[in-house]
């Protein structure tokens, strides 16, 4: 390796690594020099290197010390050069740590983990989602992509923040989209019109699907007319938040007395989850009434089934279950 090649490689290394190499070479040089000048006082090369590090760091244990004039001159040179370099290394390391934390909060640090959830868009909904994940699944890593935030403190919200446009490949690469377990694209609350928000969601969906062909994508759509476009773009699940809220508001306006629909749904989803399962073979041809106890023994509640794309909820007790029915059950989160 010639000098130019060495310089090309060396100066491409991080500053902290370069300093560490320089300090190691310097301490090796002074340790070897004192060992050669005073072999009785420093009987091994390691003793010389140990003395060089202790002296250069201005610790000065006193277990080794030069006694000859040449040895003491080497000690003086070490104090003048090595001490400053060690101090510079420590301050550089501290500065790098602080700078890394600053870049992390500004969304400039790429995510290197795997099996994480990528959340696109920062709003009140995703804030609460981040809190719920941290509370219920503290081992799940979340990566947030947002172009409107200038800074997000990790201590306040336990998510890895990536600043940028989610429709750009470079930003998705920073979020390590190839290794993501799932993606949630929240509606853009900064858009002036709902249709524009949906266009942003669809554009982000196309970009994500282009970078990862298999990752599940959950996209929030505000206008019904854009639902099919979101599916065409690659969304596996389209969340029509306006439809959900409209239905819930209708229930709040016209519910029966002594009923609180919103609080009921909220508490239900906080403690239980819906699951779709294929009809067990032993229930084929059985009535809905006969199938209910089958799930109750596992602390699960049968709500209905999906047959030929038709959702049948709370059917009559004599309704016969058929092969290929997809059952809808309510079960624990575990």
PDB file of N, CA, C and O in Angstrom, residues 123-192:
ATOM      1  N   UNK A 123     -49.116  13.641  13.894  1.00  0.00           N
ATOM      2  CA  UNK A 123     -50.303  14.393  14.291  1.00  0.00           C
ATOM      3  C   UNK A 123     -50.794  13.835  15.619  1.00  0.00           C
ATOM      4  O   UNK A 123     -50.137  12.978  16.225  1.00  0.00           O
ATOM      5  N   UNK A 124     -51.922  14.313  16.076  1.00  0.00           N
ATOM      6  CA  UNK A 124     -52.408  13.884  17.384  1.00  0.00           C
ATOM      7  C   UNK A 124     -52.702  12.393  17.423  1.00  0.00           C
ATOM      8  O   UNK A 124     -52.497  11.727  18.442  1.00  0.00           O
ATOM      9  N   UNK A 125     -53.146  11.840  16.297  1.00  0.00           N
ATOM     10  CA  UNK A 125     -53.458  10.403  16.246  1.00  0.00           C
ATOM     11  C   UNK A 125     -52.193   9.567  16.384  1.00  0.00           C
ATOM     12  O   UNK A 125     -52.157   8.593  17.145  1.00  0.00           O
ATOM     13  N   UNK A 126     -51.163   9.933  15.637  1.00  0.00           N
ATOM     14  CA  UNK A 126     -49.935   9.146  15.702  1.00  0.00           C
ATOM     15  C   UNK A 126     -49.174   9.381  17.011  1.00  0.00           C
ATOM     16  O   UNK A 126     -48.435   8.512  17.453  1.00  0.00           O
ATOM     17  N   UNK A 127     -49.352  10.555  17.616  1.00  0.00           N
ATOM     18  CA  UNK A 127     -48.773  10.776  18.949  1.00  0.00           C
ATOM     19  C   UNK A 127     -49.357   9.776  19.946  1.00  0.00           C
ATOM     20  O   UNK A 127     -48.632   9.142  20.716  1.00  0.00           O
ATOM     21  N   UNK A 128     -50.687   9.665  19.942  1.00  0.00           N
ATOM     22  CA  UNK A 128     -51.339   8.734  20.855  1.00  0.00           C
ATOM     23  C   UNK A 128     -50.975   7.289  20.514  1.00  0.00           C
ATOM     24  O   UNK A 128     -50.832   6.451  21.407  1.00  0.00           O
ATOM     25  N   UNK A 129     -50.820   7.001  19.223  1.00  0.00           N
ATOM     26  CA  UNK A 129     -50.414   5.663  18.813  1.00  0.00           C
ATOM     27  C   UNK A 129     -49.030   5.330  19.363  1.00  0.00           C
ATOM     28  O   UNK A 129     -48.798   4.220  19.870  1.00  0.00           O
ATOM     29  N   UNK A 130     -48.099   6.279  19.281  1.00  0.00           N
ATOM     30  CA  UNK A 130     -46.746   6.063  19.806  1.00  0.00           C
ATOM     31  C   UNK A 130     -46.787   5.801  21.306  1.00  0.00           C
ATOM     32  O   UNK A 130     -46.066   4.934  21.820  1.00  0.00           O
ATOM     33  N   UNK A 131     -47.641   6.532  22.022  1.00  0.00           N
ATOM     34  CA  UNK A 131     -47.777   6.318  23.468  1.00  0.00           C
ATOM     35  C   UNK A 131     -48.359   4.939  23.766  1.00  0.00           C
ATOM     36  O   UNK A 131     -47.919   4.255  24.702  1.00  0.00           O
ATOM     37  N   UNK A 132     -49.334   4.512  22.971  1.00  0.00           N
ATOM     38  CA  UNK A 132     -49.953   3.205  23.187  1.00  0.00           C
ATOM     39  C   UNK A 132     -48.958   2.081  22.937  1.00  0.00           C
ATOM     40  O   UNK A 132     -48.892   1.106  23.693  1.00  0.00           O
ATOM     41  N   UNK A 133     -48.166   2.200  21.877  1.00  0.00           N
ATOM     42  CA  UNK A 133     -47.170   1.167  21.573  1.00  0.00           C
ATOM     43  C   UNK A 133     -46.126   1.099  22.676  1.00  0.00           C
ATOM     44  O   UNK A 133     -45.730   0.016  23.119  1.00  0.00           O
ATOM     45  N   UNK A 134     -45.685   2.283  23.151  1.00  0.00           N
ATOM     46  CA  UNK A 134     -44.689   2.318  24.225  1.00  0.00           C
ATOM     47  C   UNK A 134     -45.248   1.715  25.509  1.00  0.00           C
ATOM     48  O   UNK A 134     -44.519   1.070  26.278  1.00  0.00           O
ATOM     49  N   UNK A 135     -46.543   1.884  25.736  1.00  0.00           N
ATOM     50  CA  UNK A 135     -47.161   1.379  26.962  1.00  0.00           C
ATOM     51  C   UNK A 135     -47.439  -0.120  26.894  1.00  0.00           C
ATOM     52  O   UNK A 135     -47.210  -0.850  27.864  1.00  0.00           O
ATOM     53  N   UNK A 136     -47.912  -0.592  25.739  1.00  0.00           N
ATOM     54  CA  UNK A 136     -48.341  -1.984  25.626  1.00  0.00           C
ATOM     55  C   UNK A 136     -47.273  -2.907  25.031  1.00  0.00           C
ATOM     56  O   UNK A 136     -47.244  -4.096  25.310  1.00  0.00           O
ATOM     57  N   UNK A 137     -46.393  -2.340  24.188  1.00  0.00           N
ATOM     58  CA  UNK A 137     -45.355  -3.153  23.530  1.00  0.00           C
ATOM     59  C   UNK A 137     -44.042  -2.369  23.549  1.00  0.00           C
ATOM     60  O   UNK A 137     -43.607  -1.844  22.515  1.00  0.00           O
ATOM     61  N   UNK A 138     -43.439  -2.306  24.736  1.00  0.00           N
ATOM     62  CA  UNK A 138     -42.254  -1.465  24.906  1.00  0.00           C
ATOM     63  C   UNK A 138     -41.025  -1.974  24.154  1.00  0.00           C
ATOM     64  O   UNK A 138     -40.026  -1.266  24.030  1.00  0.00           O
ATOM     65  N   UNK A 139     -41.099  -3.210  23.626  1.00  0.00           N
ATOM     66  CA  UNK A 139     -39.972  -3.740  22.865  1.00  0.00           C
ATOM     67  C   UNK A 139     -40.097  -3.481  21.366  1.00  0.00           C
ATOM     68  O   UNK A 139     -39.195  -3.811  20.598  1.00  0.00           O
ATOM     69  N   UNK A 140     -41.199  -2.880  20.952  1.00  0.00           N
ATOM     70  CA  UNK A 140     -41.439  -2.610  19.534  1.00  0.00           C
ATOM     71  C   UNK A 140     -40.835  -1.265  19.145  1.00  0.00           C
ATOM     72  O   UNK A 140     -41.171  -0.224  19.711  1.00  0.00           O
ATOM     73  N   UNK A 141     -39.929  -1.276  18.151  1.00  0.00           N
ATOM     74  CA  UNK A 141     -39.308  -0.040  17.685  1.00  0.00           C
ATOM     75  C   UNK A 141     -40.180   0.620  16.618  1.00  0.00           C
ATOM     76  O   UNK A 141     -40.723  -0.051  15.745  1.00  0.00           O
ATOM     77  N   UNK A 142     -40.296   1.943  16.714  1.00  0.00           N
ATOM     78  CA  UNK A 142     -41.129   2.718  15.797  1.00  0.00           C
ATOM     79  C   UNK A 142     -40.261   3.784  15.132  1.00  0.00           C
ATOM     80  O   UNK A 142     -39.517   4.490  15.799  1.00  0.00           O
ATOM     81  N   UNK A 143     -40.372   3.872  13.809  1.00  0.00           N
ATOM     82  CA  UNK A 143     -39.674   4.905  13.048  1.00  0.00           C
ATOM     83  C   UNK A 143     -40.709   5.856  12.474  1.00  0.00           C
ATOM     84  O   UNK A 143     -41.655   5.424  11.803  1.00  0.00           O
ATOM     85  N   UNK A 144     -40.551   7.144  12.762  1.00  0.00           N
ATOM     86  CA  UNK A 144     -41.479   8.165  12.275  1.00  0.00           C
ATOM     87  C   UNK A 144     -40.840   8.927  11.122  1.00  0.00           C
ATOM     88  O   UNK A 144     -39.707   9.386  11.226  1.00  0.00           O
ATOM     89  N   UNK A 145     -41.586   9.071  10.023  1.00  0.00           N
ATOM     90  CA  UNK A 145     -41.162   9.910   8.901  1.00  0.00           C
ATOM     91  C   UNK A 145     -42.117  11.087   8.807  1.00  0.00           C
ATOM     92  O   UNK A 145     -43.339  10.902   8.730  1.00  0.00           O
ATOM     93  N   UNK A 146     -41.562  12.299   8.831  1.00  0.00           N
ATOM     94  CA  UNK A 146     -42.401  13.491   8.727  1.00  0.00           C
ATOM     95  C   UNK A 146     -41.567  14.627   8.134  1.00  0.00           C
ATOM     96  O   UNK A 146     -40.391  14.783   8.469  1.00  0.00           O
ATOM     97  N   UNK A 147     -42.182  15.414   7.262  1.00  0.00           N
ATOM     98  CA  UNK A 147     -41.452  16.518   6.628  1.00  0.00           C
ATOM     99  C   UNK A 147     -41.773  17.868   7.251  1.00  0.00           C
ATOM    100  O   UNK A 147     -41.129  18.874   6.930  1.00  0.00           O
ATOM    101  N   UNK A 148     -42.756  17.915   8.145  1.00  0.00           N
ATOM    102  CA  UNK A 148     -43.150  19.193   8.739  1.00  0.00           C
ATOM    103  C   UNK A 148     -42.434  19.475  10.058  1.00  0.00           C
ATOM    104  O   UNK A 148     -42.300  20.625  10.459  1.00  0.00           O
ATOM    105  N   UNK A 149     -41.970  18.421  10.730  1.00  0.00           N
ATOM    106  CA  UNK A 149     -41.282  18.593  12.008  1.00  0.00           C
ATOM    107  C   UNK A 149     -39.840  19.030  11.791  1.00  0.00           C
ATOM    108  O   UNK A 149     -39.151  18.502  10.924  1.00  0.00           O
ATOM    109  N   UNK A 150     -39.389  19.972  12.591  1.00  0.00           N
ATOM    110  CA  UNK A 150     -37.976  20.358  12.574  1.00  0.00           C
ATOM    111  C   UNK A 150     -37.178  19.572  13.600  1.00  0.00           C
ATOM    112  O   UNK A 150     -35.980  19.349  13.430  1.00  0.00           O
ATOM    113  N   UNK A 151     -37.861  19.136  14.658  1.00  0.00           N
ATOM    114  CA  UNK A 151     -37.158  18.445  15.741  1.00  0.00           C
ATOM    115  C   UNK A 151     -38.152  17.620  16.546  1.00  0.00           C
ATOM    116  O   UNK A 151     -39.300  18.016  16.729  1.00  0.00           O
ATOM    117  N   UNK A 152     -37.709  16.465  17.010  1.00  0.00           N
ATOM    118  CA  UNK A 152     -38.533  15.614  17.878  1.00  0.00           C
ATOM    119  C   UNK A 152     -37.624  14.958  18.900  1.00  0.00           C
ATOM    120  O   UNK A 152     -36.728  14.192  18.546  1.00  0.00           O
ATOM    121  N   UNK A 153     -37.834  15.291  20.151  1.00  0.00           N
ATOM    122  CA  UNK A 153     -36.981  14.794  21.232  1.00  0.00           C
ATOM    123  C   UNK A 153     -37.344  13.358  21.573  1.00  0.00           C
ATOM    124  O   UNK A 153     -38.496  13.048  21.869  1.00  0.00           O
ATOM    125  N   UNK A 154     -36.335  12.472  21.520  1.00  0.00           N
ATOM    126  CA  UNK A 154     -36.573  11.054  21.800  1.00  0.00           C
ATOM    127  C   UNK A 154     -37.044  10.839  23.234  1.00  0.00           C
ATOM    128  O   UNK A 154     -37.809   9.910  23.506  1.00  0.00           O
ATOM    129  N   UNK A 155     -36.591  11.674  24.159  1.00  0.00           N
ATOM    130  CA  UNK A 155     -36.987  11.513  25.564  1.00  0.00           C
ATOM    131  C   UNK A 155     -38.486  11.736  25.753  1.00  0.00           C
ATOM    132  O   UNK A 155     -39.112  11.146  26.631  1.00  0.00           O
ATOM    133  N   UNK A 156     -39.075  12.585  24.913  1.00  0.00           N
ATOM    134  CA  UNK A 156     -40.509  12.872  25.019  1.00  0.00           C
ATOM    135  C   UNK A 156     -41.352  11.835  24.274  1.00  0.00           C
ATOM    136  O   UNK A 156     -42.431  11.457  24.736  1.00  0.00           O
ATOM    137  N   UNK A 157     -40.870  11.408  23.124  1.00  0.00           N
ATOM    138  CA  UNK A 157     -41.593  10.420  22.322  1.00  0.00           C
ATOM    139  C   UNK A 157     -40.603   9.349  21.871  1.00  0.00           C
ATOM    140  O   UNK A 157     -39.678   9.645  21.121  1.00  0.00           O
ATOM    141  N   UNK A 158     -40.778   8.105  22.316  1.00  0.00           N
ATOM    142  CA  UNK A 158     -39.805   7.032  22.029  1.00  0.00           C
ATOM    143  C   UNK A 158     -39.908   6.505  20.606  1.00  0.00           C
ATOM    144  O   UNK A 158     -40.221   5.332  20.367  1.00  0.00           O
ATOM    145  N   UNK A 159     -39.681   7.375  19.626  1.00  0.00           N
ATOM    146  CA  UNK A 159     -39.670   6.970  18.223  1.00  0.00           C
ATOM    147  C   UNK A 159     -38.380   7.475  17.587  1.00  0.00           C
ATOM    148  O   UNK A 159     -37.817   8.481  18.009  1.00  0.00           O
ATOM    149  N   UNK A 160     -37.918   6.758  16.572  1.00  0.00           N
ATOM    150  CA  UNK A 160     -36.742   7.196  15.804  1.00  0.00           C
ATOM    151  C   UNK A 160     -37.244   8.099  14.690  1.00  0.00           C
ATOM    152  O   UNK A 160     -37.928   7.651  13.773  1.00  0.00           O
ATOM    153  N   UNK A 161     -36.906   9.362  14.750  1.00  0.00           N
ATOM    154  CA  UNK A 161     -37.436  10.363  13.829  1.00  0.00           C
ATOM    155  C   UNK A 161     -36.557  10.496  12.587  1.00  0.00           C
ATOM    156  O   UNK A 161     -35.334  10.622  12.689  1.00  0.00           O
ATOM    157  N   UNK A 162     -37.202  10.449  11.413  1.00  0.00           N
ATOM    158  CA  UNK A 162     -36.533  10.706  10.135  1.00  0.00           C
ATOM    159  C   UNK A 162     -37.217  11.910   9.495  1.00  0.00           C
ATOM    160  O   UNK A 162     -38.427  11.876   9.224  1.00  0.00           O
ATOM    161  N   UNK A 163     -36.459  12.975   9.281  1.00  0.00           N
ATOM    162  CA  UNK A 163     -37.027  14.171   8.669  1.00  0.00           C
ATOM    163  C   UNK A 163     -36.928  14.071   7.148  1.00  0.00           C
ATOM    164  O   UNK A 163     -35.856  13.818   6.600  1.00  0.00           O
ATOM    165  N   UNK A 164     -38.068  14.265   6.465  1.00  0.00           N
ATOM    166  CA  UNK A 164     -38.038  14.233   5.015  1.00  0.00           C
ATOM    167  C   UNK A 164     -39.379  13.871   4.417  1.00  0.00           C
ATOM    168  O   UNK A 164     -40.356  13.585   5.123  1.00  0.00           O
ATOM    169  N   UNK A 165     -39.430  13.896   3.097  1.00  0.00           N
ATOM    170  CA  UNK A 165     -40.643  13.586   2.343  1.00  0.00           C
ATOM    171  C   UNK A 165     -40.750  12.066   2.176  1.00  0.00           C
ATOM    172  O   UNK A 165     -39.859  11.441   1.582  1.00  0.00           O
ATOM    173  N   UNK A 166     -41.826  11.435   2.663  1.00  0.00           N
ATOM    174  CA  UNK A 166     -41.938   9.969   2.589  1.00  0.00           C
ATOM    175  C   UNK A 166     -42.096   9.426   1.173  1.00  0.00           C
ATOM    176  O   UNK A 166     -42.021   8.215   0.970  1.00  0.00           O
ATOM    177  N   UNK A 167     -42.305  10.302   0.201  1.00  0.00           N
ATOM    178  CA  UNK A 167     -42.414   9.830  -1.184  1.00  0.00           C
ATOM    179  C   UNK A 167     -41.056   9.752  -1.868  1.00  0.00           C
ATOM    180  O   UNK A 167     -40.972   9.330  -3.023  1.00  0.00           O
ATOM    181  N   UNK A 168     -39.988  10.154  -1.165  1.00  0.00           N
ATOM    182  CA  UNK A 168     -38.646  10.111  -1.727  1.00  0.00           C
ATOM    183  C   UNK A 168     -37.937   8.834  -1.288  1.00  0.00           C
ATOM    184  O   UNK A 168     -37.943   8.487  -0.103  1.00  0.00           O
ATOM    185  N   UNK A 169     -37.306   8.162  -2.224  1.00  0.00           N
ATOM    186  CA  UNK A 169     -36.629   6.897  -1.940  1.00  0.00           C
ATOM    187  C   UNK A 169     -35.529   7.050  -0.895  1.00  0.00           C
ATOM    188  O   UNK A 169     -35.355   6.183  -0.038  1.00  0.00           O
ATOM    189  N   UNK A 170     -34.778   8.146  -0.966  1.00  0.00           N
ATOM    190  CA  UNK A 170     -33.660   8.351  -0.036  1.00  0.00           C
ATOM    191  C   UNK A 170     -34.143   8.409   1.409  1.00  0.00           C
ATOM    192  O   UNK A 170     -33.482   7.900   2.324  1.00  0.00           O
ATOM    193  N   UNK A 171     -35.303   9.014   1.622  1.00  0.00           N
ATOM    194  CA  UNK A 171     -35.864   9.112   2.973  1.00  0.00           C
ATOM    195  C   UNK A 171     -36.316   7.737   3.457  1.00  0.00           C
ATOM    196  O   UNK A 171     -36.093   7.359   4.615  1.00  0.00           O
ATOM    197  N   UNK A 172     -36.928   6.960   2.576  1.00  0.00           N
ATOM    198  CA  UNK A 172     -37.376   5.615   2.940  1.00  0.00           C
ATOM    199  C   UNK A 172     -36.190   4.695   3.223  1.00  0.00           C
ATOM    200  O   UNK A 172     -36.272   3.824   4.096  1.00  0.00           O
ATOM    201  N   UNK A 173     -35.109   4.881   2.501  1.00  0.00           N
ATOM    202  CA  UNK A 173     -33.897   4.098   2.764  1.00  0.00           C
ATOM    203  C   UNK A 173     -33.360   4.435   4.152  1.00  0.00           C
ATOM    204  O   UNK A 173     -32.903   3.546   4.885  1.00  0.00           O
ATOM    205  N   UNK A 174     -33.414   5.717   4.545  1.00  0.00           N
ATOM    206  CA  UNK A 174     -32.989   6.119   5.888  1.00  0.00           C
ATOM    207  C   UNK A 174     -33.819   5.426   6.958  1.00  0.00           C
ATOM    208  O   UNK A 174     -33.317   5.097   8.031  1.00  0.00           O
ATOM    209  N   UNK A 175     -35.086   5.198   6.662  1.00  0.00           N
ATOM    210  CA  UNK A 175     -35.972   4.518   7.612  1.00  0.00           C
ATOM    211  C   UNK A 175     -35.831   3.001   7.532  1.00  0.00           C
ATOM    212  O   UNK A 175     -36.545   2.283   8.237  1.00  0.00           O
ATOM    213  N   UNK A 176     -34.914   2.510   6.685  1.00  0.00           N
ATOM    214  CA  UNK A 176     -34.676   1.080   6.485  1.00  0.00           C
ATOM    215  C   UNK A 176     -35.984   0.357   6.162  1.00  0.00           C
ATOM    216  O   UNK A 176     -36.347  -0.648   6.779  1.00  0.00           O
ATOM    217  N   UNK A 177     -36.684   0.883   5.145  1.00  0.00           N
ATOM    218  CA  UNK A 177     -37.991   0.360   4.785  1.00  0.00           C
ATOM    219  C   UNK A 177     -37.930  -1.097   4.339  1.00  0.00           C
ATOM    220  O   UNK A 177     -38.908  -1.842   4.478  1.00  0.00           O
ATOM    221  N   UNK A 178     -36.781  -1.538   3.835  1.00  0.00           N
ATOM    222  CA  UNK A 178     -36.637  -2.918   3.382  1.00  0.00           C
ATOM    223  C   UNK A 178     -36.798  -3.925   4.508  1.00  0.00           C
ATOM    224  O   UNK A 178     -37.219  -5.065   4.276  1.00  0.00           O
ATOM    225  N   UNK A 179     -36.476  -3.522   5.730  1.00  0.00           N
ATOM    226  CA  UNK A 179     -36.528  -4.441   6.871  1.00  0.00           C
ATOM    227  C   UNK A 179     -37.722  -4.173   7.786  1.00  0.00           C
ATOM    228  O   UNK A 179     -37.812  -4.745   8.866  1.00  0.00           O
ATOM    229  N   UNK A 180     -38.635  -3.302   7.361  1.00  0.00           N
ATOM    230  CA  UNK A 180     -39.774  -2.933   8.208  1.00  0.00           C
ATOM    231  C   UNK A 180     -40.781  -4.076   8.307  1.00  0.00           C
ATOM    232  O   UNK A 180     -40.960  -4.860   7.367  1.00  0.00           O
ATOM    233  N   UNK A 181     -41.453  -4.157   9.470  1.00  0.00           N
ATOM    234  CA  UNK A 181     -42.476  -5.186   9.668  1.00  0.00           C
ATOM    235  C   UNK A 181     -43.823  -4.731   9.127  1.00  0.00           C
ATOM    236  O   UNK A 181     -44.612  -5.540   8.621  1.00  0.00           O
ATOM    237  N   UNK A 182     -44.116  -3.441   9.222  1.00  0.00           N
ATOM    238  CA  UNK A 182     -45.367  -2.883   8.702  1.00  0.00           C
ATOM    239  C   UNK A 182     -45.239  -1.370   8.589  1.00  0.00           C
ATOM    240  O   UNK A 182     -44.349  -0.765   9.183  1.00  0.00           O
ATOM    241  N   UNK A 183     -46.166  -0.783   7.827  1.00  0.00           N
ATOM    242  CA  UNK A 183     -46.141   0.660   7.583  1.00  0.00           C
ATOM    243  C   UNK A 183     -47.538   1.221   7.809  1.00  0.00           C
ATOM    244  O   UNK A 183     -48.534   0.639   7.367  1.00  0.00           O
ATOM    245  N   UNK A 184     -47.596   2.354   8.500  1.00  0.00           N
ATOM    246  CA  UNK A 184     -48.857   3.081   8.670  1.00  0.00           C
ATOM    247  C   UNK A 184     -48.682   4.464   8.065  1.00  0.00           C
ATOM    248  O   UNK A 184     -47.786   5.211   8.459  1.00  0.00           O
ATOM    249  N   UNK A 185     -49.548   4.806   7.110  1.00  0.00           N
ATOM    250  CA  UNK A 185     -49.506   6.127   6.479  1.00  0.00           C
ATOM    251  C   UNK A 185     -50.717   6.909   6.957  1.00  0.00           C
ATOM    252  O   UNK A 185     -51.860   6.604   6.590  1.00  0.00           O
ATOM    253  N   UNK A 186     -50.468   7.899   7.798  1.00  0.00           N
ATOM    254  CA  UNK A 186     -51.544   8.715   8.351  1.00  0.00           C
ATOM    255  C   UNK A 186     -51.876   9.852   7.394  1.00  0.00           C
ATOM    256  O   UNK A 186     -51.010  10.350   6.668  1.00  0.00           O
ATOM    257  N   UNK A 187     -53.127  10.276   7.388  1.00  0.00           N
ATOM    258  CA  UNK A 187     -53.551  11.371   6.520  1.00  0.00           C
ATOM    259  C   UNK A 187     -52.802  12.653   6.879  1.00  0.00           C
ATOM    260  O   UNK A 187     -52.570  12.946   8.052  1.00  0.00           O
ATOM    261  N   UNK A 188     -52.414  13.400   5.859  1.00  0.00           N
ATOM    262  CA  UNK A 188     -51.645  14.631   6.021  1.00  0.00           C
ATOM    263  C   UNK A 188     -52.547  15.736   6.554  1.00  0.00           C
ATOM    264  O   UNK A 188     -53.376  16.292   5.825  1.00  0.00           O
ATOM    265  N   UNK A 189     -52.395  16.071   7.818  1.00  0.00           N
ATOM    266  CA  UNK A 189     -53.246  17.094   8.436  1.00  0.00           C
ATOM    267  C   UNK A 189     -52.847  18.504   8.034  1.00  0.00           C
ATOM    268  O   UNK A 189     -53.588  19.458   8.303  1.00  0.00           O
ATOM    269  N   UNK A 190     -51.691  18.673   7.397  1.00  0.00           N
ATOM    270  CA  UNK A 190     -51.254  20.007   6.972  1.00  0.00           C
ATOM    271  C   UNK A 190     -51.831  20.394   5.617  1.00  0.00           C
ATOM    272  O   UNK A 190     -51.739  21.557   5.211  1.00  0.00           O
ATOM    273  N   UNK A 191     -52.391  19.419   4.892  1.00  0.00           N
ATOM    274  CA  UNK A 191     -52.975  19.711   3.575  1.00  0.00           C
ATOM    275  C   UNK A 191     -54.241  20.546   3.739  1.00  0.00           C
ATOM    276  O   UNK A 191     -55.029  20.347   4.672  1.00  0.00           O
ATOM    277  N   UNK A 192     -54.444  21.490   2.820  1.00  0.00           N
ATOM    278  CA  UNK A 192     -55.597  22.380   2.920  1.00  0.00           C
ATOM    279  C   UNK A 192     -56.900  21.679   2.560  1.00  0.00           C
ATOM    280  O   UNK A 192     -57.961  22.043   3.054  1.00  0.00           O
TER     281      UNK A 192
END
